[in-house]
Short mmCIF file of C-alpha atoms in Angstrom, two decimals:
data_model
loop_
_atom_site.label_atom_id
_atom_site.label_comp_id
_atom_site.label_asym_id
_atom_site.label_seq_id
_atom_site.Cartn_x
_atom_site.Cartn_y
_atom_site.Cartn_z
CA MET A 1 113.37 34.75 120.10
CA LYS A 2 111.79 31.80 118.33
CA TRP A 3 108.06 32.15 117.70
CA MET A 4 105.63 29.41 116.76
CA ILE A 5 102.61 30.95 115.05
CA ALA A 6 99.30 29.23 114.41
CA SER A 7 95.79 30.15 113.43
CA ASP A 8 92.34 28.63 113.25
CA ILE A 9 92.42 25.66 115.62
CA HIS A 10 88.60 25.85 115.66
CA GLY A 11 88.20 23.53 118.65
CA SER A 12 89.97 20.54 117.11
CA ALA A 13 91.53 18.51 119.92
CA TYR A 14 93.34 16.38 117.35
CA TYR A 15 95.07 19.31 115.66
CA CYS A 16 95.68 21.19 118.91
CA ARG A 17 97.50 18.09 120.17
CA ARG A 18 99.55 17.97 116.94
CA LEU A 19 100.31 21.68 117.27
CA LEU A 20 101.55 21.31 120.84
CA GLU A 21 103.69 18.30 119.86
CA ALA A 22 105.26 20.46 117.14
CA TYR A 23 105.66 23.34 119.62
CA ARG A 24 107.70 21.12 121.94
CA LYS A 25 109.71 19.70 119.05
CA GLU A 26 110.42 23.17 117.63
CA GLN A 27 111.51 24.38 121.09
CA ALA A 28 109.92 27.76 120.43
CA ASP A 29 110.00 30.44 123.13
CA ARG A 30 106.41 31.59 122.60
CA LEU A 31 103.24 30.42 120.89
CA LEU A 32 101.31 33.13 119.03
CA LEU A 33 97.72 32.17 118.25
CA LEU A 34 96.00 34.24 115.58
CA GLY A 35 92.44 33.60 116.67
CA ASP A 36 89.54 31.20 116.17
CA ILE A 37 90.76 28.93 118.93
CA LEU A 38 87.66 27.13 120.26
CA TYR A 39 84.63 27.57 118.00
CA HIS A 40 84.34 26.23 114.44
CA GLY A 41 82.01 28.99 113.24
CA PRO A 42 78.83 28.68 111.17
CA ARG A 43 80.65 28.70 107.81
CA ASN A 44 83.00 25.79 108.56
CA ASP A 45 82.32 22.09 108.90
CA LEU A 46 83.26 20.57 112.23
CA PRO A 47 87.01 19.94 112.32
CA ARG A 48 88.45 16.55 113.18
CA ASP A 49 87.83 15.64 116.85
CA TYR A 50 85.93 18.83 117.64
CA ALA A 51 86.28 19.09 121.42
CA PRO A 52 86.73 22.66 122.67
CA LYS A 53 86.91 21.58 126.33
CA GLU A 54 89.91 19.38 125.49
CA VAL A 55 91.55 22.29 123.65
CA ILE A 56 91.03 24.46 126.73
CA ALA A 57 92.65 21.81 128.93
CA MET A 58 95.65 21.57 126.57
CA LEU A 59 96.24 25.31 126.17
CA ASN A 60 95.64 26.65 129.69
CA PRO A 61 98.77 25.00 131.19
CA LEU A 62 100.78 27.03 128.64
CA LYS A 63 99.14 30.34 129.60
CA ASN A 64 102.52 31.97 130.34
CA GLU A 65 103.87 31.06 126.90
CA ILE A 66 100.88 32.06 124.74
CA TYR A 67 100.06 35.38 123.13
CA ALA A 68 96.74 35.43 121.31
CA VAL A 69 94.52 37.76 119.31
CA ARG A 70 90.77 37.67 118.86
CA GLY A 71 89.37 35.92 115.84
CA ASN A 72 85.91 36.42 114.40
CA CYS A 73 84.79 33.27 116.29
CA GLU A 74 86.03 34.40 119.73
CA ALA A 75 83.48 35.65 122.25
CA GLU A 76 83.51 36.75 125.87
CA VAL A 77 82.64 33.21 126.93
CA ASP A 78 85.92 32.01 125.40
CA GLN A 79 87.82 34.44 127.60
CA MET A 80 85.97 33.11 130.62
CA VAL A 81 87.45 29.62 130.11
CA LEU A 82 90.88 30.44 128.69
CA GLU A 83 93.50 31.60 131.20
CA PHE A 84 95.41 33.80 128.75
CA PRO A 85 94.10 36.95 127.02
CA VAL A 86 92.29 36.28 123.74
CA MET A 87 90.26 39.44 123.14
CA ALA A 88 92.92 41.82 121.75
CA ASP A 89 92.40 42.79 118.12
CA TYR A 90 96.12 42.86 117.40
CA PHE A 91 99.59 42.24 118.80
CA ILE A 92 102.65 44.14 117.59
CA PHE A 93 106.21 42.90 118.00
CA ILE A 94 109.58 43.57 116.40
CA GLU A 95 111.33 40.89 114.35
CA ASN A 96 114.58 41.52 112.52
CA GLY A 97 114.10 45.27 112.95
CA LYS A 98 110.63 45.23 111.37
CA ALA A 99 107.30 45.86 113.05
CA VAL A 100 105.05 42.81 112.78
CA TYR A 101 101.34 43.59 113.04
CA ALA A 102 99.72 40.31 114.09
CA THR A 103 95.93 40.08 113.86
CA HIS A 104 93.29 37.53 112.94
CA GLY A 105 92.55 38.98 109.49
CA HIS A 106 88.81 39.55 109.58
CA ILE A 107 89.28 43.29 110.20
CA TYR A 108 92.79 44.06 108.96
CA ASN A 109 94.08 42.18 105.93
CA ALA A 110 95.55 42.78 102.46
CA ASP A 111 92.33 44.55 101.38
CA HIS A 112 92.19 46.72 104.52
CA LEU A 113 95.67 47.42 105.85
CA PRO A 114 96.31 48.57 109.41
CA PRO A 115 98.51 51.63 109.97
CA MET A 116 101.97 50.44 108.94
CA LYS A 117 105.22 51.99 107.78
CA GLU A 118 107.03 51.01 104.59
CA GLY A 119 108.64 47.60 105.07
CA ASP A 120 106.44 46.47 107.98
CA VAL A 121 104.87 43.01 108.15
CA LEU A 122 101.18 42.09 108.24
CA LEU A 123 100.68 38.67 109.84
CA HIS A 124 97.19 37.20 109.93
CA GLY A 125 95.15 34.00 109.72
CA HIS A 126 91.38 33.89 109.06
CA THR A 127 91.50 32.85 105.38
CA HIS A 128 92.88 29.35 106.10
CA VAL A 129 95.21 29.95 103.13
CA LEU A 130 98.95 30.16 103.75
CA LYS A 131 100.90 33.17 102.42
CA ALA A 132 104.49 34.39 102.55
CA GLU A 133 104.97 37.14 100.00
CA ARG A 134 106.17 40.65 99.46
CA ARG A 135 103.57 43.21 98.54
CA GLU A 136 104.00 46.83 97.59
CA GLY A 137 105.36 48.44 100.77
CA TYR A 138 104.94 45.49 103.13
CA THR A 139 105.27 41.73 103.61
CA LEU A 140 102.15 39.58 103.95
CA LEU A 141 102.31 36.44 106.08
CA ASN A 142 99.65 33.85 106.91
CA PRO A 143 100.53 30.55 108.61
CA GLY A 144 97.50 28.83 107.07
CA SER A 145 95.14 26.79 109.21
CA VAL A 146 95.94 24.23 111.87
CA SER A 147 92.64 22.36 111.46
CA ILE A 148 90.65 23.44 108.39
CA PRO A 149 93.02 24.42 105.54
CA LYS A 150 91.53 25.70 102.31
CA GLU A 151 92.51 25.86 98.63
CA GLY A 152 94.28 22.50 98.75
CA ASN A 153 96.78 23.57 101.41
CA PRO A 154 97.99 21.14 104.08
CA ASN A 155 97.40 21.67 107.81
CA THR A 156 100.13 24.11 108.82
CA TYR A 157 101.73 26.36 111.40
CA ALA A 158 104.70 28.74 111.13
CA VAL A 159 107.98 29.37 112.88
CA MET A 160 109.66 32.77 112.92
CA GLU A 161 113.22 33.29 114.11
CA ASN A 162 116.03 35.65 113.16
CA GLY A 163 113.94 37.22 110.40
CA LEU A 164 113.04 33.92 108.72
CA PHE A 165 109.36 32.96 108.50
CA GLU A 166 108.78 29.30 107.64
CA ILE A 167 105.40 27.65 107.16
CA ARG A 168 105.54 23.97 108.07
CA ASP A 169 103.23 21.00 107.85
CA PHE A 170 102.87 18.59 110.75
CA ALA A 171 105.46 16.24 109.25
CA GLY A 172 107.96 19.07 109.78
CA ASN A 173 108.35 19.87 106.09
CA THR A 174 108.81 23.53 105.14
CA VAL A 175 105.96 24.39 102.79
CA ARG A 176 106.97 28.02 102.20
CA SER A 177 109.51 30.45 103.63
CA ILE A 178 110.50 34.09 103.35
CA SER A 179 113.01 36.39 105.00
CA ILE A 180 111.58 39.56 106.42
#
């Protein structure tokens, strides 16, 4: 299965549109959203073309292709307008024989690990900083931010297929990759 993974759209219609263009181009089987889909949050500036209603209209037609987890900016009102579940704290799937614990990152992260076995993968967003690295006992992955990247990173998403995790910018360039 080919996964496209993205985090922190924060209501940007511009970057949601770019993400969905990349999703079609990548021909991924599923889109995994790691939270903070509609609201920009009080700590972030407004992202480019902040228009949550447009983001809703773009994502809802893909409701059967999207898995999503709750970010720190999601609320019950978001679930009322989105036609796919967004309130789960985590999503676990198997990739290349490894358990991948996908979450937003505001609860479980490198400083507060979820229950994992040796060799498992922690996949989260929240920090807006891309990561693809091995840590003691696990692999840490973060696709970066679709709309508000930090620490000089470009706007990014990730693709995971056959045990390869690649972080890409919207020009299609691979920014970082790792085998899990």
